[in-house]
Amino acid sequence: MKIRFRLLGAVLVIALLGAAFYYSRSGINLHEERSIFGANDKTTIRLWYTDDSMTDYLTGKAVEYNKKSKTTRAEIQLVSGLEYLEEISKASVQGDNYPDVFIMTHDSLEKAYLAGLAEEIKKPELLEDETLGFSDAAKNSITYKGKYIAYPYYFETSSLLYNRTYLEDEVRARRQAELDAAEGELAQAAADAGEIEGEDITQAEDAPVPEISEDAENADGAEYVEESTISAEEVEAGVNEMLPSTIEDILLFADNYNAPDTVESVFRWDVTDIFYNYFFVGNYLNLGGQSGDDTSQINVYNEDTINCMSFYQQLNQFFAIDESVVTYENVLQDFIDGKTVFTVATTDAVAKIEEAKAAGNCSFEYGVTTMPALNDTYGTRTMSVTECLVVNGYSEHQEKANDFAAFLCSENTDTCYTMSGKLIAHEGIPYGNDSLDSFVSVYAKSVPMPKLMATSNFWVQLEIAFSNIWEGANVNDTLKTLSENVKLQIGGTEVTEERLPDASIVITEGQEE
């Protein structure tokens, strides 16, 4: 009896090995196409990511994709951001539960590509789809050596945040001041013409005629000028006209602003973080060209950057900001508390303000507008970072991994912001919030952070340069040294720059008290 069972077991093992050999010789990948036991008939595509705020959204997208696809099953896995690429590389080489697709910031794409963890995408036509509207910034962020090597997913950038309620109040105050001045001129004109008799005031012939209510009388029975009200449309137009097109406009506003007691500073931002400072030089500093991947295009030290940084330095006398205590968190909180009128903020500010309003801790309206130029001569450009979907070069399922990545960044992305707080990298999402729409517009014109590995510590050096210049260091010498250091880092040989003329720019606009 035992012998019979042993023989039966041996036959079964031989049959199973034969089946496995058959599938192997037939070129069928058991993991990819079908388990011979029938337990799974879909290819599993794994996605790795590091931001827990994306978990709920990605979970929903994986379920949606799994229902849609007849051949592929997507799984998501939250992992640590420490040594992220190294862990991906290790798992890929070992072939042990590695990601077929992973999310990472675009500035690490060169490192990923050179390590074999990124390859040219198989659906590049997606980025040219006008119905989606991927901006040049989005496409440049994932371009390396002329190739698209990832899919743009969501982004972060900064722009000018303003207290709309304060501006509306200022529009009304200035209009009332104009009416009061006109009334005073009217009275003076009447007095000069000798036409004032007792309590009655007769309008001067050429003076503007204010609105007078039909039955308006004071205690003595004399007519009086009714206080004019300004329409909502006029307030809207006034605010739009008051929004600064240059930083010098903010200085002029500060000089003429009759601030309420709650306001401690007209303009305050985090001067210690390069992400909120970069716009000062973003239009004139070149590190790696349009796509941030060309070591032959390095231009840090030029007359424009010298003048822009000199402008930045001079702002210290108008908006005294203490580097030792300022942080983005306390700057944003001051704005929420109504202590500032303007600040530089990232996209997270919108959700934090809305949360404060819902809790009754913020009573004013706000808005986001394009980052102003410095003055009529020098423009600005903000920096951006794009989180992208990278198809692992080691994946055995390139086509299906590309299909899943393309699905994530293009199909039914409307709920990404409400579920994760992230703004999708393509346009046309109906956010229903003008401030979020403004951030999308700013992103489209932003400078993607370069992806050159050789300049990885440049941002630390630039941040130090900004700090030293804010504190009074010589602008010309600081930028010259910075440029020489980055060229030494890239080329491996010491470079001595020819010294350029000192800055000629001088801020002459109003000064904040």
Short mmCIF file of C-alpha atoms in Angstrom, two decimals:
data_model
loop_
_atom_site.label_atom_id
_atom_site.label_comp_id
_atom_site.label_asym_id
_atom_site.label_seq_id
_atom_site.Cartn_x
_atom_site.Cartn_y
_atom_site.Cartn_z
CA MET A 1 0.00 0.00 0.00
CA LYS A 2 2.80 2.40 0.97
CA ILE A 3 4.71 1.47 -2.16
CA ARG A 4 1.62 2.23 -4.29
CA PHE A 5 1.27 5.73 -2.75
CA ARG A 6 4.97 6.39 -3.24
CA LEU A 7 4.72 5.42 -6.89
CA LEU A 8 1.67 7.65 -7.32
CA GLY A 9 3.54 10.55 -5.68
CA ALA A 10 6.54 10.05 -7.92
CA VAL A 11 4.32 10.07 -11.01
CA LEU A 12 2.70 13.33 -9.86
CA VAL A 13 6.08 15.03 -9.25
CA ILE A 14 7.31 13.91 -12.69
CA ALA A 15 4.13 15.29 -14.26
CA LEU A 16 4.54 18.65 -12.54
CA LEU A 17 8.20 18.92 -13.52
CA GLY A 18 7.24 18.03 -17.06
CA ALA A 19 4.61 20.75 -17.13
CA ALA A 20 7.10 23.27 -15.81
CA PHE A 21 9.64 22.15 -18.43
CA TYR A 22 7.00 22.48 -21.14
CA TYR A 23 6.08 26.04 -20.15
CA SER A 24 9.74 26.96 -19.89
CA ARG A 25 10.55 25.53 -23.35
CA SER A 26 7.49 27.24 -24.77
CA GLY A 27 8.82 30.64 -23.66
CA ILE A 28 5.95 31.25 -21.25
CA ASN A 29 6.89 33.23 -18.12
CA LEU A 30 4.87 31.68 -15.30
CA HIS A 31 4.94 34.90 -13.26
CA GLU A 32 3.99 37.04 -16.21
CA GLU A 33 1.23 35.10 -17.89
CA ARG A 34 -0.38 32.45 -15.74
CA SER A 35 0.19 30.25 -12.75
CA ILE A 36 -0.01 26.59 -13.77
CA PHE A 37 -2.18 26.11 -10.71
CA GLY A 38 -4.60 28.77 -11.92
CA ALA A 39 -4.15 30.99 -8.82
CA ASN A 40 -3.24 34.13 -10.77
CA ASP A 41 -3.71 34.91 -14.42
CA LYS A 42 -2.41 38.51 -14.35
CA THR A 43 1.05 40.03 -14.38
CA THR A 44 1.87 41.80 -11.12
CA ILE A 45 3.31 45.31 -11.48
CA ARG A 46 4.71 46.80 -8.27
CA LEU A 47 4.91 50.52 -7.53
CA TRP A 48 7.19 51.92 -4.83
CA TYR A 49 6.68 55.36 -3.29
CA THR A 50 7.87 57.22 -0.18
CA ASP A 51 5.17 59.81 0.61
CA ASP A 52 2.45 58.46 2.87
CA SER A 53 0.08 61.29 1.92
CA MET A 54 -0.29 59.55 -1.46
CA THR A 55 -1.37 56.19 0.03
CA ASP A 56 -5.15 56.59 -0.14
CA TYR A 57 -5.06 58.07 -3.62
CA LEU A 58 -2.66 55.45 -5.01
CA THR A 59 -4.66 52.66 -3.41
CA GLY A 60 -7.77 53.86 -5.21
CA LYS A 61 -5.89 54.20 -8.49
CA ALA A 62 -4.49 50.65 -8.19
CA VAL A 63 -8.01 49.28 -7.64
CA GLU A 64 -9.28 51.30 -10.61
CA TYR A 65 -6.47 50.03 -12.83
CA ASN A 66 -6.93 46.42 -11.75
CA LYS A 67 -10.60 46.57 -12.71
CA LYS A 68 -9.71 48.08 -16.06
CA SER A 69 -6.81 45.81 -17.05
CA LYS A 70 -7.41 42.23 -18.12
CA THR A 71 -3.73 41.27 -18.07
CA THR A 72 -2.11 43.30 -15.29
CA ARG A 73 -2.51 43.59 -11.54
CA ALA A 74 -0.96 46.65 -9.82
CA GLU A 75 0.36 46.62 -6.27
CA ILE A 76 1.62 49.65 -4.32
CA GLN A 77 4.21 49.63 -1.57
CA LEU A 78 5.17 52.48 0.77
CA VAL A 79 8.92 52.34 1.53
CA SER A 80 11.46 54.45 3.38
CA GLY A 81 12.94 57.42 1.58
CA LEU A 82 16.38 56.75 3.08
CA GLU A 83 18.79 55.52 0.40
CA TYR A 84 15.76 55.09 -1.84
CA LEU A 85 17.55 54.54 -5.15
CA GLU A 86 20.13 52.28 -3.51
CA GLU A 87 17.37 50.06 -2.14
CA ILE A 88 15.64 49.95 -5.53
CA SER A 89 18.91 49.00 -7.18
CA LYS A 90 19.64 46.30 -4.60
CA ALA A 91 16.19 44.73 -4.91
CA SER A 92 16.33 44.90 -8.72
CA VAL A 93 19.72 43.19 -8.97
CA GLN A 94 18.63 40.47 -6.55
CA GLY A 95 15.29 40.11 -8.36
CA ASP A 96 13.53 40.11 -4.99
CA ASN A 97 10.22 41.99 -4.81
CA TYR A 98 11.62 44.93 -6.77
CA PRO A 99 9.45 47.79 -8.11
CA ASP A 100 8.52 47.84 -11.77
CA VAL A 101 7.60 51.52 -11.37
CA PHE A 102 8.70 53.98 -8.70
CA ILE A 103 7.99 57.60 -7.81
CA MET A 104 10.90 59.99 -7.22
CA THR A 105 11.91 63.62 -7.71
CA HIS A 106 13.10 64.47 -11.19
CA ASP A 107 16.46 65.89 -10.04
CA SER A 108 17.68 62.32 -9.36
CA LEU A 109 16.89 61.10 -12.86
CA GLU A 110 20.49 61.25 -14.12
CA LYS A 111 21.60 59.06 -11.23
CA ALA A 112 18.76 56.61 -11.90
CA TYR A 113 19.46 56.50 -15.64
CA LEU A 114 23.19 55.88 -15.24
CA ALA A 115 22.42 53.10 -12.75
CA GLY A 116 20.14 51.40 -15.27
CA LEU A 117 17.05 52.14 -13.18
CA ALA A 118 15.45 54.42 -15.77
CA GLU A 119 14.99 54.03 -19.50
CA GLU A 120 13.34 55.94 -22.30
CA ILE A 121 9.57 55.75 -21.83
CA LYS A 122 7.47 53.81 -24.32
CA LYS A 123 4.54 56.23 -24.41
CA PRO A 124 6.15 59.61 -25.24
CA GLU A 125 3.10 60.64 -27.27
CA LEU A 126 1.29 61.12 -23.95
CA LEU A 127 3.41 64.20 -23.21
CA GLU A 128 2.39 65.81 -26.49
CA ASP A 129 -1.33 65.23 -25.93
CA GLU A 130 -2.89 68.72 -26.02
CA THR A 131 -5.96 67.56 -24.13
CA LEU A 132 -3.72 66.88 -21.12
CA GLY A 133 -1.47 69.89 -21.51
CA PHE A 134 1.93 69.01 -20.13
CA SER A 135 3.90 72.26 -19.88
CA ASP A 136 7.50 72.78 -20.99
CA ALA A 137 8.54 72.72 -17.34
CA ALA A 138 6.96 69.28 -16.92
CA LYS A 139 8.58 67.91 -20.07
CA ASN A 140 11.98 69.47 -19.35
CA SER A 141 11.96 67.95 -15.88
CA ILE A 142 11.92 64.38 -17.24
CA THR A 143 14.18 64.97 -20.26
CA TYR A 144 17.71 63.60 -20.22
CA LYS A 145 20.04 63.79 -23.21
CA GLY A 146 17.10 64.48 -25.49
CA LYS A 147 15.01 61.55 -24.22
CA TYR A 148 11.94 61.36 -22.01
CA ILE A 149 13.02 58.94 -19.28
CA ALA A 150 10.04 59.25 -16.91
CA TYR A 151 6.43 60.45 -16.74
CA PRO A 152 5.71 63.77 -14.93
CA TYR A 153 3.30 63.10 -12.05
CA TYR A 154 2.88 65.97 -9.57
CA PHE A 155 4.87 69.08 -8.69
CA GLU A 156 5.93 71.65 -6.14
CA THR A 157 6.78 75.30 -6.78
CA SER A 158 6.46 78.66 -5.06
CA SER A 159 4.76 81.96 -5.79
CA LEU A 160 3.46 85.16 -4.20
CA LEU A 161 0.69 84.72 -1.63
CA TYR A 162 -1.31 87.80 -0.65
CA ASN A 163 -4.01 88.80 1.84
CA ARG A 164 -6.90 89.72 -0.42
CA THR A 165 -9.05 91.16 2.37
CA TYR A 166 -6.34 93.68 3.26
CA LEU A 167 -6.05 94.75 -0.36
CA GLU A 168 -9.84 95.12 -0.69
CA ASP A 169 -9.91 97.25 2.46
CA GLU A 170 -7.09 99.38 1.08
CA VAL A 171 -8.94 99.87 -2.21
CA ARG A 172 -11.99 101.12 -0.31
CA ALA A 173 -9.89 103.34 1.98
CA ARG A 174 -8.09 104.95 -0.92
CA ARG A 175 -11.35 105.53 -2.80
CA GLN A 176 -12.89 107.15 0.27
CA ALA A 177 -9.78 109.31 0.66
CA GLU A 178 -10.21 110.43 -2.94
CA LEU A 179 -13.87 111.30 -2.28
CA ASP A 180 -12.95 113.19 0.89
CA ALA A 181 -10.29 115.11 -0.99
CA ALA A 182 -12.74 115.93 -3.78
CA GLU A 183 -15.29 117.14 -1.24
CA GLY A 184 -12.65 119.31 0.38
CA GLU A 185 -11.71 120.80 -2.96
CA LEU A 186 -15.39 121.40 -3.66
CA ALA A 187 -15.83 123.29 -0.41
CA GLN A 188 -12.66 125.28 -1.00
CA ALA A 189 -13.73 126.16 -4.51
CA ALA A 190 -17.09 127.36 -3.20
CA ALA A 191 -15.41 129.40 -0.49
CA ASP A 192 -13.00 130.97 -3.00
CA ALA A 193 -15.96 131.92 -5.18
CA GLY A 194 -17.65 133.60 -2.22
CA GLU A 195 -20.75 131.44 -2.60
CA ILE A 196 -21.02 130.10 0.94
CA GLU A 197 -23.92 131.67 2.88
CA GLY A 198 -24.51 130.41 6.38
CA GLU A 199 -25.00 126.63 6.40
CA ASP A 200 -25.72 126.30 2.64
CA ILE A 201 -23.04 125.15 0.23
CA THR A 202 -23.50 125.83 -3.47
CA GLN A 203 -21.55 123.68 -5.86
CA ALA A 204 -18.72 125.39 -7.73
CA GLU A 205 -19.45 125.44 -11.44
CA ASP A 206 -16.53 123.24 -12.53
CA ALA A 207 -16.32 120.99 -9.46
CA PRO A 208 -17.46 117.33 -9.57
CA VAL A 209 -20.95 116.83 -8.25
CA PRO A 210 -21.16 114.12 -5.55
CA GLU A 211 -24.27 111.99 -5.08
CA ILE A 212 -26.81 113.58 -2.74
CA SER A 213 -29.65 111.60 -1.28
CA GLU A 214 -33.13 112.98 -2.02
CA ASP A 215 -34.17 113.30 1.59
CA ALA A 216 -30.78 113.63 3.27
CA GLU A 217 -30.85 116.45 5.85
CA ASN A 218 -28.77 117.17 8.93
CA ALA A 219 -30.14 118.46 12.21
CA ASP A 220 -30.24 122.01 10.86
CA GLY A 221 -32.09 121.01 7.72
CA ALA A 222 -29.08 121.49 5.40
CA GLU A 223 -28.26 119.03 2.65
CA TYR A 224 -25.09 116.87 3.05
CA VAL A 225 -22.97 114.71 0.75
CA GLU A 226 -23.84 111.02 1.13
CA GLU A 227 -20.85 108.73 1.70
CA SER A 228 -20.25 106.93 -1.57
CA THR A 229 -20.10 103.13 -1.69
CA ILE A 230 -17.83 101.25 -4.08
CA SER A 231 -19.22 98.32 -6.03
CA ALA A 232 -17.85 94.80 -5.88
CA GLU A 233 -16.73 95.15 -9.48
CA GLU A 234 -14.79 98.30 -8.65
CA VAL A 235 -13.16 96.60 -5.67
CA GLU A 236 -12.17 93.66 -7.89
CA ALA A 237 -10.65 96.00 -10.45
CA GLY A 238 -8.87 97.93 -7.73
CA VAL A 239 -7.33 94.81 -6.20
CA ASN A 240 -6.12 93.59 -9.59
CA GLU A 241 -4.54 96.97 -10.21
CA MET A 242 -2.94 96.93 -6.75
CA LEU A 243 -1.39 93.48 -7.16
CA PRO A 244 2.35 94.06 -7.58
CA SER A 245 3.96 93.45 -10.95
CA THR A 246 7.39 94.12 -9.42
CA ILE A 247 8.99 93.87 -5.98
CA GLU A 248 9.46 97.64 -6.20
CA ASP A 249 5.65 97.89 -6.35
CA ILE A 250 5.54 96.11 -2.98
CA LEU A 251 7.98 98.65 -1.58
CA LEU A 252 5.85 101.50 -2.89
CA PHE A 253 2.73 99.87 -1.45
CA ALA A 254 4.44 99.55 1.94
CA ASP A 255 5.40 103.22 1.88
CA ASN A 256 1.77 104.29 1.33
CA TYR A 257 -0.08 101.60 3.25
CA ASN A 258 -2.10 102.59 6.30
CA ALA A 259 -1.74 99.16 7.87
CA PRO A 260 -4.12 97.86 10.53
CA ASP A 261 -2.69 97.11 13.96
CA THR A 262 -2.49 93.37 13.22
CA VAL A 263 0.04 93.87 10.40
CA GLU A 264 3.67 93.56 11.50
CA SER A 265 5.30 93.43 8.07
CA VAL A 266 4.06 94.05 4.55
CA PHE A 267 6.36 91.45 2.96
CA ARG A 268 8.08 88.57 4.75
CA TRP A 269 9.42 85.27 3.45
CA ASP A 270 11.87 82.52 4.40
CA VAL A 271 15.23 83.96 3.36
CA THR A 272 17.05 80.83 4.59
CA ASP A 273 15.58 78.40 2.05
CA ILE A 274 16.76 78.46 -1.58
CA PHE A 275 13.35 77.25 -2.75
CA TYR A 276 11.81 80.59 -1.68
CA ASN A 277 14.80 82.70 -2.74
CA TYR A 278 15.66 81.23 -6.13
CA PHE A 279 13.25 83.44 -8.07
CA PHE A 280 15.62 86.39 -7.58
CA VAL A 281 18.21 84.85 -9.94
CA GLY A 282 16.10 82.19 -11.69
CA ASN A 283 15.80 84.17 -14.92
CA TYR A 284 19.55 84.62 -15.35
CA LEU A 285 21.35 81.71 -13.66
CA ASN A 286 21.96 78.73 -15.95
CA LEU A 287 22.95 75.36 -14.54
CA GLY A 288 22.68 72.61 -17.10
CA GLY A 289 20.57 74.26 -19.78
CA GLN A 290 16.86 73.94 -20.40
CA SER A 291 16.66 70.35 -19.15
CA GLY A 292 19.30 70.71 -16.46
CA ASP A 293 21.45 67.91 -17.91
CA ASP A 294 24.20 69.68 -19.89
CA THR A 295 27.51 70.30 -18.08
CA SER A 296 28.67 72.60 -20.89
CA GLN A 297 25.98 75.14 -19.96
CA ILE A 298 27.07 76.69 -16.67
CA ASN A 299 26.52 80.43 -16.20
CA VAL A 300 26.31 81.49 -12.57
CA TYR A 301 28.47 84.61 -12.57
CA ASN A 302 27.21 87.33 -14.91
CA GLU A 303 26.18 90.98 -14.70
CA ASP A 304 22.51 90.10 -14.42
CA THR A 305 22.95 87.74 -11.46
CA ILE A 306 25.19 90.33 -9.78
CA ASN A 307 22.52 93.01 -10.11
CA CYS A 308 19.71 90.68 -9.02
CA MET A 309 21.59 89.60 -5.91
CA SER A 310 22.44 93.21 -5.13
CA PHE A 311 18.72 93.98 -5.31
CA TYR A 312 18.12 91.07 -2.93
CA GLN A 313 20.71 92.40 -0.50
CA GLN A 314 19.18 95.87 -0.46
CA LEU A 315 15.81 94.45 0.54
CA ASN A 316 17.27 93.76 3.98
CA GLN A 317 17.00 97.45 4.82
CA PHE A 318 13.32 97.52 3.82
CA PHE A 319 12.14 94.19 5.22
CA ALA A 320 14.37 93.34 8.17
CA ILE A 321 14.13 89.54 8.41
CA ASP A 322 16.24 87.76 11.01
CA GLU A 323 17.78 84.62 9.49
CA SER A 324 18.33 83.11 12.92
CA VAL A 325 14.62 82.85 13.70
CA VAL A 326 12.77 82.82 10.38
CA THR A 327 11.37 79.53 9.03
CA TYR A 328 8.81 78.75 6.37
CA GLU A 329 6.44 77.42 9.03
CA ASN A 330 6.43 80.60 11.12
CA VAL A 331 6.27 82.79 8.02
CA LEU A 332 3.15 80.96 6.84
CA GLN A 333 1.63 81.05 10.31
CA ASP A 334 2.20 84.81 10.50
CA PHE A 335 0.35 85.14 7.21
CA ILE A 336 -2.54 83.01 8.50
CA ASP A 337 -2.64 85.19 11.62
CA GLY A 338 -2.92 88.33 9.48
CA LYS A 339 0.50 89.69 10.44
CA THR A 340 1.75 90.02 6.85
CA VAL A 341 0.24 91.14 3.56
CA PHE A 342 2.56 89.33 1.12
CA THR A 343 4.75 86.25 1.39
CA VAL A 344 6.35 83.58 -0.79
CA ALA A 345 4.69 80.19 -0.36
CA THR A 346 4.50 76.70 -1.84
CA THR A 347 1.33 74.85 -2.81
CA ASP A 348 0.79 73.44 0.69
CA ALA A 349 -0.18 76.93 1.88
CA VAL A 350 -3.63 76.68 0.28
CA ALA A 351 -4.67 73.61 2.28
CA LYS A 352 -3.26 75.06 5.51
CA ILE A 353 -5.14 78.33 5.09
CA GLU A 354 -8.39 76.53 4.23
CA GLU A 355 -7.95 74.33 7.30
CA ALA A 356 -7.42 77.41 9.49
CA LYS A 357 -10.51 79.08 8.00
CA ALA A 358 -12.62 75.98 8.66
CA ALA A 359 -11.43 75.98 12.28
CA GLY A 360 -12.27 79.66 12.68
CA ASN A 361 -8.61 80.69 12.97
CA CYS A 362 -8.46 82.70 9.76
CA SER A 363 -11.08 85.26 8.79
CA PHE A 364 -9.74 86.79 5.60
CA GLU A 365 -9.64 85.93 1.92
CA TYR A 366 -6.35 85.28 0.15
CA GLY A 367 -4.92 84.76 -3.30
CA VAL A 368 -1.88 83.56 -5.24
CA THR A 369 -0.42 85.55 -8.10
CA THR A 370 2.53 85.28 -10.45
CA MET A 371 5.86 86.04 -8.82
CA PRO A 372 6.56 89.73 -9.53
CA ALA A 373 9.61 90.91 -11.45
CA LEU A 374 12.27 92.71 -9.42
CA ASN A 375 11.76 95.96 -11.33
CA ASP A 376 11.13 97.12 -14.88
CA THR A 377 14.50 95.70 -15.97
CA TYR A 378 14.92 92.39 -14.19
CA GLY A 379 12.40 89.54 -14.33
CA THR A 380 12.03 86.50 -12.07
CA ARG A 381 11.45 82.75 -12.39
CA THR A 382 10.66 80.33 -9.61
CA MET A 383 12.14 76.88 -9.16
CA SER A 384 10.09 73.69 -9.38
CA VAL A 385 10.48 70.05 -8.44
CA THR A 386 8.48 67.39 -10.28
CA GLU A 387 7.74 64.00 -8.80
CA CYS A 388 7.85 61.56 -11.67
CA LEU A 389 6.93 57.96 -12.44
CA VAL A 390 10.02 55.99 -13.46
CA VAL A 391 9.83 52.61 -15.14
CA ASN A 392 12.54 50.41 -13.68
CA GLY A 393 15.07 49.42 -16.34
CA TYR A 394 15.38 46.01 -14.63
CA SER A 395 11.67 45.25 -14.87
CA GLU A 396 10.76 42.15 -16.88
CA HIS A 397 7.46 43.79 -17.83
CA GLN A 398 8.43 46.99 -19.59
CA GLU A 399 5.30 47.40 -21.69
CA LYS A 400 2.90 46.82 -18.83
CA ALA A 401 4.92 48.95 -16.42
CA ASN A 402 4.78 51.81 -18.94
CA ASP A 403 1.06 51.27 -19.33
CA PHE A 404 0.49 51.54 -15.57
CA ALA A 405 2.72 54.64 -15.25
CA ALA A 406 0.96 56.35 -18.16
CA PHE A 407 -2.41 55.51 -16.60
CA LEU A 408 -1.43 57.08 -13.27
CA CYS A 409 -0.29 60.39 -14.72
CA SER A 410 -3.06 60.88 -17.27
CA GLU A 411 -6.36 59.13 -16.47
CA ASN A 412 -8.93 60.34 -13.92
CA THR A 413 -6.45 62.46 -11.96
CA ASP A 414 -9.02 65.02 -10.75
CA THR A 415 -9.13 63.72 -7.17
CA CYS A 416 -5.38 63.69 -6.57
CA TYR A 417 -5.37 67.07 -4.82
CA THR A 418 -8.39 66.43 -2.63
CA MET A 419 -7.00 63.06 -1.50
CA SER A 420 -3.30 63.87 -1.21
CA GLY A 421 -2.76 67.62 -1.45
CA LYS A 422 -0.62 67.18 -4.58
CA LEU A 423 -1.07 69.18 -7.79
CA ILE A 424 -0.91 67.08 -10.96
CA ALA A 425 1.81 68.02 -13.46
CA HIS A 426 -0.55 68.49 -16.39
CA GLU A 427 -3.06 71.27 -16.87
CA GLY A 428 -6.83 71.24 -17.12
CA ILE A 429 -7.68 69.83 -13.68
CA PRO A 430 -10.84 71.54 -12.34
CA TYR A 431 -9.55 72.45 -8.88
CA GLY A 432 -12.31 74.99 -8.26
CA ASN A 433 -9.76 77.25 -6.55
CA ASP A 434 -8.14 80.24 -8.25
CA SER A 435 -5.05 80.01 -6.04
CA LEU A 436 -4.37 76.43 -7.12
CA ASP A 437 -4.90 77.40 -10.75
CA SER A 438 -2.32 80.17 -10.24
CA PHE A 439 0.22 77.66 -8.95
CA VAL A 440 -0.32 75.53 -12.07
CA SER A 441 0.37 78.59 -14.25
CA VAL A 442 3.49 79.46 -12.26
CA TYR A 443 4.75 75.88 -12.55
CA ALA A 444 4.39 76.00 -16.34
CA LYS A 445 6.93 78.86 -16.50
CA SER A 446 9.24 77.63 -13.73
CA VAL A 447 12.83 76.40 -13.83
CA PRO A 448 13.04 72.67 -13.04
CA MET A 449 15.78 71.87 -10.55
CA PRO A 450 18.78 70.54 -12.55
CA LYS A 451 19.46 66.82 -12.51
CA LEU A 452 23.26 66.95 -12.86
CA MET A 453 24.94 64.64 -10.35
CA ALA A 454 28.14 66.69 -10.59
CA THR A 455 26.39 69.72 -9.12
CA SER A 456 24.43 67.95 -6.39
CA ASN A 457 25.83 70.17 -3.62
CA PHE A 458 25.44 73.37 -5.64
CA TRP A 459 22.16 74.16 -3.88
CA VAL A 460 23.82 74.09 -0.49
CA GLN A 461 26.51 76.42 -1.80
CA LEU A 462 23.93 78.73 -3.39
CA GLU A 463 21.91 78.82 -0.17
CA ILE A 464 25.07 79.80 1.74
CA ALA A 465 25.78 82.50 -0.86
CA PHE A 466 22.28 83.93 -0.43
CA SER A 467 22.73 83.93 3.34
CA ASN A 468 26.08 85.69 3.19
CA ILE A 469 24.81 88.28 0.73
CA TRP A 470 21.71 88.95 2.86
CA GLU A 471 24.04 89.62 5.78
CA GLY A 472 26.13 92.09 3.76
CA ALA A 473 28.84 90.09 1.97
CA ASN A 474 30.20 91.53 -1.28
CA VAL A 475 27.84 90.34 -4.03
CA ASN A 476 30.44 90.29 -6.80
CA ASP A 477 33.06 88.35 -4.85
CA THR A 478 30.50 85.87 -3.49
CA LEU A 479 29.08 84.96 -6.92
CA LYS A 480 32.55 84.82 -8.48
CA THR A 481 33.68 82.31 -5.86
CA LEU A 482 30.49 80.28 -6.27
CA SER A 483 30.98 80.07 -10.03
CA GLU A 484 34.62 79.03 -9.72
CA ASN A 485 33.70 76.32 -7.20
CA VAL A 486 30.97 74.79 -9.38
CA LYS A 487 33.22 74.79 -12.46
CA LEU A 488 35.98 73.11 -10.44
CA GLN A 489 33.49 70.52 -9.27
CA ILE A 490 32.33 69.77 -12.82
CA GLY A 491 35.60 70.05 -14.73
CA GLY A 492 38.02 68.85 -12.08
CA THR A 493 40.40 71.75 -12.72
CA GLU A 494 40.65 75.11 -11.01
CA VAL A 495 39.10 78.03 -12.90
CA THR A 496 39.70 81.72 -12.29
CA GLU A 497 36.86 83.93 -13.52
CA GLU A 498 37.55 87.38 -14.92
CA ARG A 499 36.09 89.85 -12.43
CA LEU A 500 32.97 91.60 -13.71
CA PRO A 501 31.82 95.15 -12.84
CA ASP A 502 30.06 95.63 -9.53
CA ALA A 503 26.29 95.97 -9.42
CA SER A 504 24.76 99.19 -10.70
CA ILE A 505 21.21 98.62 -9.45
CA VAL A 506 19.89 100.82 -6.63
CA ILE A 507 16.46 100.54 -5.00
CA THR A 508 14.92 103.99 -4.61
CA GLU A 509 11.29 103.14 -3.91
CA GLY A 510 9.48 103.58 -0.60
CA GLN A 511 10.69 102.13 2.67
CA GLU A 512 8.63 100.19 5.17
CA GLU A 513 8.48 101.71 8.65
#
